PDB file of C-alpha atoms in Angstrom:
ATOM      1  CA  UNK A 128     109.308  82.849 119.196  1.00 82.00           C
ATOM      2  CA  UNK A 129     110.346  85.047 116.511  1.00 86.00           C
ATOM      3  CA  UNK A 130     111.297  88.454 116.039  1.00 91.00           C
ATOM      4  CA  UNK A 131     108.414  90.706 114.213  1.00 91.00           C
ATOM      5  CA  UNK A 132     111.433  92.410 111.988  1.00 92.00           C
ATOM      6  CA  UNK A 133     112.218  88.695 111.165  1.00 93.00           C
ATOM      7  CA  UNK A 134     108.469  87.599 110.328  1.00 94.00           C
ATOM      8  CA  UNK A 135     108.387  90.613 108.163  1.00 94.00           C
ATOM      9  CA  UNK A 136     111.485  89.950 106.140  1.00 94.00           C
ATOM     10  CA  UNK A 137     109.929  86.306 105.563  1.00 94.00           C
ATOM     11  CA  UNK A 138     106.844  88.023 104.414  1.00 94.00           C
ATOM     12  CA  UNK A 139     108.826  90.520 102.088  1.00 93.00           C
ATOM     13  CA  UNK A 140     110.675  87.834 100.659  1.00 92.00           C
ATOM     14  CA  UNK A 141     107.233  85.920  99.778  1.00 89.00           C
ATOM     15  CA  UNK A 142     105.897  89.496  98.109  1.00 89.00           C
ATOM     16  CA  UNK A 143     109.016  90.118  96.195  1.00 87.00           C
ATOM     17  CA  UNK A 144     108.330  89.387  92.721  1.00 83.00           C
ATOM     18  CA  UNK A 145     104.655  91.150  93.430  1.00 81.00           C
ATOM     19  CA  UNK A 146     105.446  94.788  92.666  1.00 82.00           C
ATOM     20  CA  UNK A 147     101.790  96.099  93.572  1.00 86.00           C
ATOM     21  CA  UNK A 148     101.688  94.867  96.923  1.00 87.00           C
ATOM     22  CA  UNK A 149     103.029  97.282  99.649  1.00 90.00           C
ATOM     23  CA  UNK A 150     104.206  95.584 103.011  1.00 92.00           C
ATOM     24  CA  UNK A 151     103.192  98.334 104.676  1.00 92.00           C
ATOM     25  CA  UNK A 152      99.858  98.446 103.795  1.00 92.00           C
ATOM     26  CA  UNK A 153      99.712  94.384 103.844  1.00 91.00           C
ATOM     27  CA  UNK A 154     100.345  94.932 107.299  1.00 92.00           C
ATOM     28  CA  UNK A 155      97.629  97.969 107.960  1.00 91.00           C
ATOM     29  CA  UNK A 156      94.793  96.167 106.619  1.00 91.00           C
ATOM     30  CA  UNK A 157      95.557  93.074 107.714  1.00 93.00           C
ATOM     31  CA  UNK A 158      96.259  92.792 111.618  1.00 92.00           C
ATOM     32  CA  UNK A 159      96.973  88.617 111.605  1.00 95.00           C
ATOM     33  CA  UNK A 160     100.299  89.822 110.543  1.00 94.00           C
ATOM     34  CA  UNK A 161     100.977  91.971 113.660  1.00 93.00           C
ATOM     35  CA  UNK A 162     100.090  89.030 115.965  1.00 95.00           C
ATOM     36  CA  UNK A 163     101.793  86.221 113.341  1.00 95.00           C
ATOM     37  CA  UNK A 164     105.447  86.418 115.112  1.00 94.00           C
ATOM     38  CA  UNK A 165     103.923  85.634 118.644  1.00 95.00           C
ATOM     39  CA  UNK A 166     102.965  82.098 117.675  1.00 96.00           C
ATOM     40  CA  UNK A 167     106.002  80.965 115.340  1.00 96.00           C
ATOM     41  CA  UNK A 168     108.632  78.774 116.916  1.00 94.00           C
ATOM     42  CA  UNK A 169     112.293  79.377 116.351  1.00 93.00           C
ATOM     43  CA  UNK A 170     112.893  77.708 112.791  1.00 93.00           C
ATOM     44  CA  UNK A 171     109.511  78.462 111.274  1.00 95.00           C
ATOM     45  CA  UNK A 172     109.744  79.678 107.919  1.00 94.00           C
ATOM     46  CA  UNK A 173     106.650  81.161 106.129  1.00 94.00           C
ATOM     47  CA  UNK A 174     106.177  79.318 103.000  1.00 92.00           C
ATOM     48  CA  UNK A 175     102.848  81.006 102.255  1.00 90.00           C
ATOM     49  CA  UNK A 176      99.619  82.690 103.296  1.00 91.00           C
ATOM     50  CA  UNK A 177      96.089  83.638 102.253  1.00 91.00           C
ATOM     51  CA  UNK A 178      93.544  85.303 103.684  1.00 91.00           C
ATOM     52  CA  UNK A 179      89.529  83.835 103.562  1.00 94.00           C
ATOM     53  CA  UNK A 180      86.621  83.538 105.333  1.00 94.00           C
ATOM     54  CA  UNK A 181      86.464  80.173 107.983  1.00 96.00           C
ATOM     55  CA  UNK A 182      84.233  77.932 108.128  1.00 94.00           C
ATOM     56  CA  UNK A 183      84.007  74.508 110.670  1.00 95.00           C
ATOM     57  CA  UNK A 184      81.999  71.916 111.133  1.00 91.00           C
ATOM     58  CA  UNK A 185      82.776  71.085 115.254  1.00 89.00           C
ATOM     59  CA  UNK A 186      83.329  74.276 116.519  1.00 90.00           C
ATOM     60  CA  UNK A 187      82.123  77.728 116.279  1.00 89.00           C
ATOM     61  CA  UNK A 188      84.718  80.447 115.626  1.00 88.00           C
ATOM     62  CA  UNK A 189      84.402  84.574 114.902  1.00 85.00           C
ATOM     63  CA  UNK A 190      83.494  85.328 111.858  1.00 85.00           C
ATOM     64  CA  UNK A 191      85.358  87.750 109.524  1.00 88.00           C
ATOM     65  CA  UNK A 192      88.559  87.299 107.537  1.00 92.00           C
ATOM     66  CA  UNK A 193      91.013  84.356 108.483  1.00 95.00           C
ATOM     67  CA  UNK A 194      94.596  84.477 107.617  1.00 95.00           C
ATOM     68  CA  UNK A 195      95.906  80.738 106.641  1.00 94.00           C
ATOM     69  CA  UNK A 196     100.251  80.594 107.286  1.00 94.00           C
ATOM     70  CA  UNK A 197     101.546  77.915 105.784  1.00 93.00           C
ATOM     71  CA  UNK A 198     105.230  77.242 107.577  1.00 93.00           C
ATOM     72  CA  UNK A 199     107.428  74.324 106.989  1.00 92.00           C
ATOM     73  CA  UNK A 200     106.348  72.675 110.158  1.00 93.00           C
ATOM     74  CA  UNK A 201     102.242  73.215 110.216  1.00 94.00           C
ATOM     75  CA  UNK A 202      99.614  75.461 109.213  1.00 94.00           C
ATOM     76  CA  UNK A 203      98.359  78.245 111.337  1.00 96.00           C
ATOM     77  CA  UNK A 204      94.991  80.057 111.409  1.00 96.00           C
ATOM     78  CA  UNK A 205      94.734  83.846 113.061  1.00 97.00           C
ATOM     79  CA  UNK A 206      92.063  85.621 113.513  1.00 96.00           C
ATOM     80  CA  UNK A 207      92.616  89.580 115.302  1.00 93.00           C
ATOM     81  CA  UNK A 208      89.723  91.670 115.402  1.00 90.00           C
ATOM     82  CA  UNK A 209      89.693  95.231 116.854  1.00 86.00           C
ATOM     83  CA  UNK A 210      87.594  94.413 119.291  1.00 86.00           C
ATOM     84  CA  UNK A 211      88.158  91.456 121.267  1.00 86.00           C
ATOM     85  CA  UNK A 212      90.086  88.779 121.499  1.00 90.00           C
ATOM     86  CA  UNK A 213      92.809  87.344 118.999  1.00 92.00           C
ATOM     87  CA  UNK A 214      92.410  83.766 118.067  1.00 95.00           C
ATOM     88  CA  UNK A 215      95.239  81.152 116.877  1.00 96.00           C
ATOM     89  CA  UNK A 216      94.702  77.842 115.798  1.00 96.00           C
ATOM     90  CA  UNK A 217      97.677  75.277 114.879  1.00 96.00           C
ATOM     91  CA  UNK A 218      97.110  72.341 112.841  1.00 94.00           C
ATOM     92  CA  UNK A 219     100.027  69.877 112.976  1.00 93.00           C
ATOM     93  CA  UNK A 220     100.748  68.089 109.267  1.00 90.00           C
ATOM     94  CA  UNK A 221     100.502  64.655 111.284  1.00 89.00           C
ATOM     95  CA  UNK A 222      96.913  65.496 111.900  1.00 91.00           C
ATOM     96  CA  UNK A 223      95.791  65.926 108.767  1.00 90.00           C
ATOM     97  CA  UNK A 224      93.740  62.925 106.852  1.00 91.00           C
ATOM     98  CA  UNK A 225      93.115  65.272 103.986  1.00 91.00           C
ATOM     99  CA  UNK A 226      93.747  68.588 102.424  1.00 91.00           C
ATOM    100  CA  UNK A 227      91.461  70.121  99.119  1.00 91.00           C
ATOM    101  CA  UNK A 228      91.523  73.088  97.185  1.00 92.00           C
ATOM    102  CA  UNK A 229      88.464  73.720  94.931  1.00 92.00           C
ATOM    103  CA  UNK A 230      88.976  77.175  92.399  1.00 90.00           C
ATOM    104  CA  UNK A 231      85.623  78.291  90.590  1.00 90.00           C
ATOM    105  CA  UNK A 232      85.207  81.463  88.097  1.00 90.00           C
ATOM    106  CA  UNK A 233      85.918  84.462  91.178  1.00 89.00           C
ATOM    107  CA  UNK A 234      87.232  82.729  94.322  1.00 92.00           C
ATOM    108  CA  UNK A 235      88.359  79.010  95.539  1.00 92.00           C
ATOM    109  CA  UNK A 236      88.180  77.143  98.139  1.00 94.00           C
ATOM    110  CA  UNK A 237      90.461  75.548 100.382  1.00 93.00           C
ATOM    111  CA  UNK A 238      89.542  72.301 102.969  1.00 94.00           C
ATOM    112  CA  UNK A 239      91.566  70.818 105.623  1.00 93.00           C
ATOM    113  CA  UNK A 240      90.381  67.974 107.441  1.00 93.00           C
ATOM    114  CA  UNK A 241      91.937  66.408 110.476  1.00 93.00           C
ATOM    115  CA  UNK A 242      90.572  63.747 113.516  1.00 90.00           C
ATOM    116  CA  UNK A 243      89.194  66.790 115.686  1.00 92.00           C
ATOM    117  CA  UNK A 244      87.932  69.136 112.898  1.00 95.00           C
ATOM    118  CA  UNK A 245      86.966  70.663 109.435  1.00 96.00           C
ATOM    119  CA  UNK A 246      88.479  73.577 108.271  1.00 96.00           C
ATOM    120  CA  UNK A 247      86.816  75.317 105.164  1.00 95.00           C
ATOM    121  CA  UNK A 248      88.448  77.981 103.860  1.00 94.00           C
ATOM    122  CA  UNK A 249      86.278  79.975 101.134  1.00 94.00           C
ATOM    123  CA  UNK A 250      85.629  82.955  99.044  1.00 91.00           C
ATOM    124  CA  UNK A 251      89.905  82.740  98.630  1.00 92.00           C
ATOM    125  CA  UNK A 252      90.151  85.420  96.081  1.00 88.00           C
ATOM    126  CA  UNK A 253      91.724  83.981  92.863  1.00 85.00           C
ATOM    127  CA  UNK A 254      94.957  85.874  92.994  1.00 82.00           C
ATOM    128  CA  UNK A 255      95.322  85.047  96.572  1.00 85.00           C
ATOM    129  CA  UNK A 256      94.607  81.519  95.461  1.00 84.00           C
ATOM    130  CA  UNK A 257      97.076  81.312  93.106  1.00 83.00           C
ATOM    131  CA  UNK A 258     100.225  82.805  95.306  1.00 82.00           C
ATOM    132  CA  UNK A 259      99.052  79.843  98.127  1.00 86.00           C
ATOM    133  CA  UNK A 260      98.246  76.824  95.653  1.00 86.00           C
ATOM    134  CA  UNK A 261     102.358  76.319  95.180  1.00 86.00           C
ATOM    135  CA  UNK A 262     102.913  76.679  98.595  1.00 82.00           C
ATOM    136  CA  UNK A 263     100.277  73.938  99.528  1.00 85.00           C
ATOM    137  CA  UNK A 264     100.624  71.909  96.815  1.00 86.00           C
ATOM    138  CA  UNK A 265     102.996  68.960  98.878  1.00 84.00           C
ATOM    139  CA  UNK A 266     100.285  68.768 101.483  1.00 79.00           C
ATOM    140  CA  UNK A 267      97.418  68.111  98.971  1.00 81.00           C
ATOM    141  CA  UNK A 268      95.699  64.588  99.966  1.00 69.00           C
TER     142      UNK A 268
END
């Protein structure tokens, strides 16, 4: 597991060249990131994120905004509400038969399919979009 001061200076490092985003804030409005260190392994590096709505085709999850981490060793999918339980999902890079981005006039779209599952990520914002695409560009089937 790593440090939270250490998943926040990966995170920082990410933001860098983005003068109008505040880690501060990132962190305030988005409570994935306060939860994010609990689930990455000694090693993980954060090689992007974005944040979207989920959708599945096997199993039902929450609803609400989904944060997508992209690491050098899988993705990850967290979900914290306020109220309730937090949810983490891993998906392993071995397990994955395909992965598809889609990008329309306002948001895009973002698929990964593995044996077990379908994972839809939409409404990505464009700008969001285009910080991730990079980032997930190897894994693109």
């Amino acid at each position: 597991m790593l440090s939270e001061s250490a998943v926040k200076s990966q995170i920082l490092s990410l933001i860098s060249h983005l003068p109008n985003i505040n880690i501060d804030i990132l962190y305030l409005y988005t409570p994935e990131f306060k939860i994010l260190h609990q689930y990455l392994e000694e090693g993980e590096i954060i090689q992007g994120y974005t944040m979207s709505i989920l959708e599945t085709k096997q199993k039902q999850y929450s609803g609400g905004n989904w944060l997508l981490v992209l690491t050098n060793k899988r993705f990850h999918l967290f979900r914290n509400p306020m109220l309730g339980e937090s949810t983490h999902i891993q998906i392993e890079f071995n397990s994955i038969k395909t992965c598809t981005t889609k990008k329309g006039w306002f948001f895009g779209k973002i698929y990964i399919e593995t044996e077990a599952e379908t994972f839809g990520l939409i409404q990505v914002g464009k700008k969001d979009y285009s910080f991730f695409l990079p980032a997930l560009t190897p894994y693109l089937k």
